[in-house]
Amino acid sequence: CVTGVQTVLFRSVNHPAHYQVAGTVEAIDFIEAVISEAPHMVPAYLQGQALKYLIRMWAKGNAVQDARKAEWYLRRLIAKLEECSTTSR
């Protein structure tokens, strides 16, 4: 028997509202599609993290904090990409 509390818990873990894009697309599906073209897993991870924070920034109640977290991952991604471009020359 599934209770209302279990249903809410299931949805909050598996389909949280702050990871819905326009209420129709799961952020994880969008992120997986986008990062699938990354050349390596490290930049893919960093890009995915930045996207995660940008996608949810208006829904979690602290947009500045999420924007700063996204910026942190973007700066790290840029540094990794620059590092790779200088070593591959």
PDB file of C-alpha atoms in Angstrom:
ATOM      1  CA  CYS A   1       0.000   0.000   0.000  1.00  0.00           C
ATOM      2  CA  VAL A   2       1.450   3.363  -1.048  1.00  0.00           C
ATOM      3  CA  THR A   3       0.603   6.287   1.169  1.00  0.00           C
ATOM      4  CA  GLY A   4       0.416   9.920   0.171  1.00  0.00           C
ATOM      5  CA  VAL A   5       3.642  10.561   2.050  1.00  0.00           C
ATOM      6  CA  GLN A   6       5.400   7.819   0.078  1.00  0.00           C
ATOM      7  CA  THR A   7       4.104   9.270  -3.188  1.00  0.00           C
ATOM      8  CA  VAL A   8       5.362  12.752  -2.293  1.00  0.00           C
ATOM      9  CA  LEU A   9       8.725  11.313  -1.232  1.00  0.00           C
ATOM     10  CA  PHE A  10       8.997   9.305  -4.464  1.00  0.00           C
ATOM     11  CA  ARG A  11       8.256  12.395  -6.570  1.00  0.00           C
ATOM     12  CA  SER A  12      10.627  14.597  -4.571  1.00  0.00           C
ATOM     13  CA  VAL A  13      13.457  12.099  -5.079  1.00  0.00           C
ATOM     14  CA  ASN A  14      12.777  10.869  -8.609  1.00  0.00           C
ATOM     15  CA  HIS A  15      11.038  13.839 -10.226  1.00  0.00           C
ATOM     16  CA  PRO A  16      11.661  17.001  -8.169  1.00  0.00           C
ATOM     17  CA  ALA A  17       9.773  20.032  -9.391  1.00  0.00           C
ATOM     18  CA  HIS A  18      12.916  22.189  -9.467  1.00  0.00           C
ATOM     19  CA  TYR A  19      14.404  19.845 -12.100  1.00  0.00           C
ATOM     20  CA  GLN A  20      11.478  20.125 -14.492  1.00  0.00           C
ATOM     21  CA  VAL A  21      12.136  22.323 -17.519  1.00  0.00           C
ATOM     22  CA  ALA A  22       8.955  24.236 -18.292  1.00  0.00           C
ATOM     23  CA  GLY A  23       7.064  21.470 -16.485  1.00  0.00           C
ATOM     24  CA  THR A  24       7.502  19.036 -19.355  1.00  0.00           C
ATOM     25  CA  VAL A  25      11.125  17.929 -19.649  1.00  0.00           C
ATOM     26  CA  GLU A  26      13.228  16.372 -16.911  1.00  0.00           C
ATOM     27  CA  ALA A  27      16.475  18.282 -16.507  1.00  0.00           C
ATOM     28  CA  ILE A  28      18.434  15.025 -16.354  1.00  0.00           C
ATOM     29  CA  ASP A  29      17.137  13.999 -19.796  1.00  0.00           C
ATOM     30  CA  PHE A  30      18.085  17.380 -21.235  1.00  0.00           C
ATOM     31  CA  ILE A  31      21.531  17.328 -19.594  1.00  0.00           C
ATOM     32  CA  GLU A  32      22.277  13.773 -20.725  1.00  0.00           C
ATOM     33  CA  ALA A  33      21.396  14.689 -24.313  1.00  0.00           C
ATOM     34  CA  VAL A  34      23.575  17.792 -24.257  1.00  0.00           C
ATOM     35  CA  ILE A  35      26.667  16.266 -22.647  1.00  0.00           C
ATOM     36  CA  SER A  36      26.599  13.166 -24.850  1.00  0.00           C
ATOM     37  CA  GLU A  37      28.616  15.080 -27.442  1.00  0.00           C
ATOM     38  CA  ALA A  38      31.412  16.059 -25.037  1.00  0.00           C
ATOM     39  CA  PRO A  39      34.860  14.787 -26.010  1.00  0.00           C
ATOM     40  CA  HIS A  40      35.628  13.433 -22.531  1.00  0.00           C
ATOM     41  CA  MET A  41      33.836  12.680 -19.283  1.00  0.00           C
ATOM     42  CA  VAL A  42      35.414  15.531 -17.270  1.00  0.00           C
ATOM     43  CA  PRO A  43      34.133  18.375 -19.468  1.00  0.00           C
ATOM     44  CA  ALA A  44      30.816  16.542 -19.784  1.00  0.00           C
ATOM     45  CA  TYR A  45      30.476  16.404 -16.012  1.00  0.00           C
ATOM     46  CA  LEU A  46      31.397  20.065 -15.558  1.00  0.00           C
ATOM     47  CA  GLN A  47      28.983  21.153 -18.293  1.00  0.00           C
ATOM     48  CA  GLY A  48      26.232  19.020 -16.780  1.00  0.00           C
ATOM     49  CA  GLN A  49      26.731  20.530 -13.337  1.00  0.00           C
ATOM     50  CA  ALA A  50      26.639  24.079 -14.718  1.00  0.00           C
ATOM     51  CA  LEU A  51      23.453  23.271 -16.623  1.00  0.00           C
ATOM     52  CA  LYS A  52      21.870  21.738 -13.527  1.00  0.00           C
ATOM     53  CA  TYR A  53      22.320  24.924 -11.534  1.00  0.00           C
ATOM     54  CA  LEU A  54      21.160  27.147 -14.397  1.00  0.00           C
ATOM     55  CA  ILE A  55      18.055  25.048 -15.007  1.00  0.00           C
ATOM     56  CA  ARG A  56      16.917  25.120 -11.396  1.00  0.00           C
ATOM     57  CA  MET A  57      18.036  28.619 -10.416  1.00  0.00           C
ATOM     58  CA  TRP A  58      14.558  30.190 -10.490  1.00  0.00           C
ATOM     59  CA  ALA A  59      12.855  27.296  -8.702  1.00  0.00           C
ATOM     60  CA  LYS A  60      14.991  26.832  -5.579  1.00  0.00           C
ATOM     61  CA  GLY A  61      14.614  30.279  -4.045  1.00  0.00           C
ATOM     62  CA  ASN A  62      18.233  31.423  -4.247  1.00  0.00           C
ATOM     63  CA  ALA A  63      18.979  32.343  -7.847  1.00  0.00           C
ATOM     64  CA  VAL A  64      22.208  34.173  -7.021  1.00  0.00           C
ATOM     65  CA  GLN A  65      23.652  31.152  -5.222  1.00  0.00           C
ATOM     66  CA  ASP A  66      22.730  28.786  -8.071  1.00  0.00           C
ATOM     67  CA  ALA A  67      24.138  31.243 -10.639  1.00  0.00           C
ATOM     68  CA  ARG A  68      27.395  31.393  -8.679  1.00  0.00           C
ATOM     69  CA  LYS A  69      27.560  27.598  -8.501  1.00  0.00           C
ATOM     70  CA  ALA A  70      27.003  27.413 -12.260  1.00  0.00           C
ATOM     71  CA  GLU A  71      29.713  30.026 -12.736  1.00  0.00           C
ATOM     72  CA  TRP A  72      32.137  27.957 -10.616  1.00  0.00           C
ATOM     73  CA  TYR A  73      31.576  24.912 -12.826  1.00  0.00           C
ATOM     74  CA  LEU A  74      31.782  26.997 -16.008  1.00  0.00           C
ATOM     75  CA  ARG A  75      35.100  28.534 -14.956  1.00  0.00           C
ATOM     76  CA  ARG A  76      36.465  25.069 -14.206  1.00  0.00           C
ATOM     77  CA  LEU A  77      35.139  23.785 -17.552  1.00  0.00           C
ATOM     78  CA  ILE A  78      36.774  26.669 -19.419  1.00  0.00           C
ATOM     79  CA  ALA A  79      40.075  26.047 -17.639  1.00  0.00           C
ATOM     80  CA  LYS A  80      39.953  22.337 -18.572  1.00  0.00           C
ATOM     81  CA  LEU A  81      39.111  23.151 -22.194  1.00  0.00           C
ATOM     82  CA  GLU A  82      41.943  25.681 -22.399  1.00  0.00           C
ATOM     83  CA  GLU A  83      44.320  23.188 -20.801  1.00  0.00           C
ATOM     84  CA  CYS A  84      43.347  20.542 -23.356  1.00  0.00           C
ATOM     85  CA  SER A  85      43.680  22.928 -26.282  1.00  0.00           C
ATOM     86  CA  THR A  86      47.205  23.947 -25.275  1.00  0.00           C
ATOM     87  CA  THR A  87      48.391  20.366 -24.710  1.00  0.00           C
ATOM     88  CA  SER A  88      46.985  19.118 -28.013  1.00  0.00           C
ATOM     89  CA  ARG A  89      48.949  21.626 -30.104  1.00  0.00           C
TER      90      ARG A  89
END
